[in-house]
Amino acid sequence: MTGDKLSGELHLTDLLGLPPSHWLILICHLSFVICHFPLAMDDELGTLQSEALAEIANAQNVIELDQVRVKYLGRSGLISKLSESMRSLPKEDRPRVGKLLNEVRSALDRAFADKSEAFAAQQDLVALDDLDETLPASPVRVGALHPLTQLQDQAIRIFRRLGFTMAAGPDIETEWHCFDALNTPPNHPARNESDTFYFPDGRLLRTHTSTVQIRTMVADVPPIRVIAPGGAYRRDEMDATHLSQFNQLEGLYVDKRVTVADLKGTLEYFVRELLGPKVETRMRPHFFPFTEPSLEMDVRLPGVNAGKWMELLGCGMVDPAVFEQVNQRRGDQAYDPEAWTGYAFGMGLDRLAMALFGLPDIRLLIENDQRFLAQFNS
Ligand code: DAH
């Protein structure tokens, strides 16, 4: 034996140097190790399974259970380690040990699932223990239509009963629809940049819903009987009585021999239907470029607006100049002012809502405060 051999390294030459009897012993020994290693792993798996099951059973709470799960099934847990060491097994043993490993893994999975279910059930029991089924259920919060929408719907229903149909137009309008066609002179203050929102291309946010009168007449021949609820926009400073976006309801009636009497009768009926039989009305002469004559209608109702007159709407007989503008755009004489007459009206819904609901500040209508809105939940 050389000094090399003393170092403990085993060389083939050493084997050859051994007597054959020793060879046999060595070979038997090696084959024992090789044959029994897989069986050793079987045992190890068995032990691991029973230990894991015991630890799962002993876990006192979800946290402990999770610690056990990480120890065995975690990414670098014991099961993972064992499956890595499978690589050193002889090929023919791998399927069997692999199968065993999977069985252990699913047995543990099942045990973990069962145990966490048991914990959850236990928690439910604790929670239910405090439950008093005799307490009333918490109220379900039911939404409602915005007060303005409710008011608008009421107004629409009344006009529909009178045979009016719904019309609509865009909020972004041309200057022609908003002003020119409505006989508004070029120097009218409403056209001012300080009063109206203009887009760089010259279009604008409509300052009133009267634009829908024009759109309806350009599109359809008379007789016409429409209402058009919708948004209108003005560059007003917002305060307790002003919004820069508000809501109007427009009306237009064009037929043969329509008179101021029709206008007055219709509006008085509408107001009585909307506000009840105690309402008083009055008409005052006014000026609008698109009606001649023009009027304003005021209403007075006990208990509303401290019993004082409120301005409700503007109205009048459609100015023949408006019919002429429409004819020109249509390219016909469908609205021959000699043959047709009409009335129009436009009312602001926000101020009316303020008065009816006794609101101290118009901004309540756009703030979306649940405490305010919930009061209109009828
Ligand atoms: N457009 C008017 C405004 O916003 C209201 C109005 C007045 C509408 C008279 C009409 C009308 O249809 O005939 O102040």
JSON list of N, CA and C in Angstrom, two decimals, residues 6 35 70 72 77 82 115 143 158 171 176 196 202 247 306 319 362 375:
[
{"chain": "A", "resi": 6, "resn": "LEU", "atom": "N", "xyz": [-3.53, 5.35, 1.57]},
{"chain": "A", "resi": 6, "resn": "LEU", "atom": "CA", "xyz": [-3.87, 5.71, 2.96]},
{"chain": "A", "resi": 6, "resn": "LEU", "atom": "C", "xyz": [-4.86, 6.87, 3.03]},
{"chain": "A", "resi": 35, "resn": "CYS", "atom": "N", "xyz": [-29.76, -2.10, -4.15]},
{"chain": "A", "resi": 35, "resn": "CYS", "atom": "CA", "xyz": [-31.11, -2.67, -4.12]},
{"chain": "A", "resi": 35, "resn": "CYS", "atom": "C", "xyz": [-31.95, -2.09, -3.01]},
{"chain": "A", "resi": 70, "resn": "VAL", "atom": "N", "xyz": [-46.13, 24.46, 4.77]},
{"chain": "A", "resi": 70, "resn": "VAL", "atom": "CA", "xyz": [-44.89, 24.94, 4.14]},
{"chain": "A", "resi": 70, "resn": "VAL", "atom": "C", "xyz": [-43.77, 23.92, 4.37]},
{"chain": "A", "resi": 72, "resn": "TYR", "atom": "N", "xyz": [-43.87, 20.69, 4.70]},
{"chain": "A", "resi": 72, "resn": "TYR", "atom": "CA", "xyz": [-43.96, 19.48, 3.89]},
{"chain": "A", "resi": 72, "resn": "TYR", "atom": "C", "xyz": [-44.18, 19.75, 2.41]},
{"chain": "A", "resi": 77, "resn": "GLY", "atom": "N", "xyz": [-39.93, 22.34, 0.57]},
{"chain": "A", "resi": 77, "resn": "GLY", "atom": "CA", "xyz": [-40.36, 21.47, 1.66]},
{"chain": "A", "resi": 77, "resn": "GLY", "atom": "C", "xyz": [-39.82, 20.05, 1.49]},
{"chain": "A", "resi": 82, "resn": "LEU", "atom": "N", "xyz": [-37.48, 15.23, -1.37]},
{"chain": "A", "resi": 82, "resn": "LEU", "atom": "CA", "xyz": [-37.51, 13.80, -1.69]},
{"chain": "A", "resi": 82, "resn": "LEU", "atom": "C", "xyz": [-37.65, 13.58, -3.18]},
{"chain": "A", "resi": 115, "resn": "LYS", "atom": "N", "xyz": [-58.53, 19.84, 7.15]},
{"chain": "A", "resi": 115, "resn": "LYS", "atom": "CA", "xyz": [-58.28, 20.55, 8.39]},
{"chain": "A", "resi": 115, "resn": "LYS", "atom": "C", "xyz": [-58.66, 22.03, 8.23]},
{"chain": "A", "resi": 143, "resn": "GLY", "atom": "N", "xyz": [-82.12, 53.01, -4.30]},
{"chain": "A", "resi": 143, "resn": "GLY", "atom": "CA", "xyz": [-81.88, 54.26, -5.01]},
{"chain": "A", "resi": 143, "resn": "GLY", "atom": "C", "xyz": [-83.17, 54.86, -5.51]},
{"chain": "A", "resi": 158, "resn": "ILE", "atom": "N", "xyz": [-97.36, 65.14, -18.45]},
{"chain": "A", "resi": 158, "resn": "ILE", "atom": "CA", "xyz": [-98.51, 66.04, -18.66]},
{"chain": "A", "resi": 158, "resn": "ILE", "atom": "C", "xyz": [-98.59, 66.45, -20.13]},
{"chain": "A", "resi": 171, "resn": "ASP", "atom": "N", "xyz": [-76.21, 68.91, -27.62]},
{"chain": "A", "resi": 171, "resn": "ASP", "atom": "CA", "xyz": [-75.81, 69.96, -26.67]},
{"chain": "A", "resi": 171, "resn": "ASP", "atom": "C", "xyz": [-74.77, 70.88, -27.32]},
{"chain": "A", "resi": 176, "resn": "TRP", "atom": "N", "xyz": [-75.69, 79.03, -35.88]},
{"chain": "A", "resi": 176, "resn": "TRP", "atom": "CA", "xyz": [-76.91, 79.24, -36.67]},
{"chain": "A", "resi": 176, "resn": "TRP", "atom": "C", "xyz": [-78.14, 78.69, -35.93]},
{"chain": "A", "resi": 196, "resn": "THR", "atom": "N", "xyz": [-71.35, 82.82, -23.38]},
{"chain": "A", "resi": 196, "resn": "THR", "atom": "CA", "xyz": [-71.56, 81.54, -24.05]},
{"chain": "A", "resi": 196, "resn": "THR", "atom": "C", "xyz": [-70.24, 80.80, -24.17]},
{"chain": "A", "resi": 202, "resn": "GLY", "atom": "N", "xyz": [-65.91, 77.41, -33.61]},
{"chain": "A", "resi": 202, "resn": "GLY", "atom": "CA", "xyz": [-67.06, 78.30, -33.76]},
{"chain": "A", "resi": 202, "resn": "GLY", "atom": "C", "xyz": [-68.36, 77.70, -33.24]},
{"chain": "A", "resi": 247, "resn": "ASN", "atom": "N", "xyz": [-81.14, 72.86, -16.67]},
{"chain": "A", "resi": 247, "resn": "ASN", "atom": "CA", "xyz": [-82.07, 72.02, -17.43]},
{"chain": "A", "resi": 247, "resn": "ASN", "atom": "C", "xyz": [-83.29, 72.80, -17.86]},
{"chain": "A", "resi": 306, "resn": "ALA", "atom": "N", "xyz": [-92.20, 81.55, -0.39]},
{"chain": "A", "resi": 306, "resn": "ALA", "atom": "CA", "xyz": [-92.80, 82.47, 0.60]},
{"chain": "A", "resi": 306, "resn": "ALA", "atom": "C", "xyz": [-94.07, 83.11, 0.04]},
{"chain": "A", "resi": 319, "resn": "ASP", "atom": "N", "xyz": [-92.08, 83.72, -34.22]},
{"chain": "A", "resi": 319, "resn": "ASP", "atom": "CA", "xyz": [-91.89, 84.88, -35.10]},
{"chain": "A", "resi": 319, "resn": "ASP", "atom": "C", "xyz": [-91.80, 84.40, -36.55]},
{"chain": "A", "resi": 362, "resn": "ILE", "atom": "N", "xyz": [-79.06, 76.17, -5.13]},
{"chain": "A", "resi": 362, "resn": "ILE", "atom": "CA", "xyz": [-79.28, 75.37, -6.35]},
{"chain": "A", "resi": 362, "resn": "ILE", "atom": "C", "xyz": [-78.22, 74.28, -6.50]},
{"chain": "A", "resi": 375, "resn": "GLN", "atom": "N", "xyz": [-83.88, 62.15, 0.54]},
{"chain": "A", "resi": 375, "resn": "GLN", "atom": "CA", "xyz": [-85.18, 62.72, 0.93]},
{"chain": "A", "resi": 375, "resn": "GLN", "atom": "C", "xyz": [-86.20, 62.65, -0.19]}
]
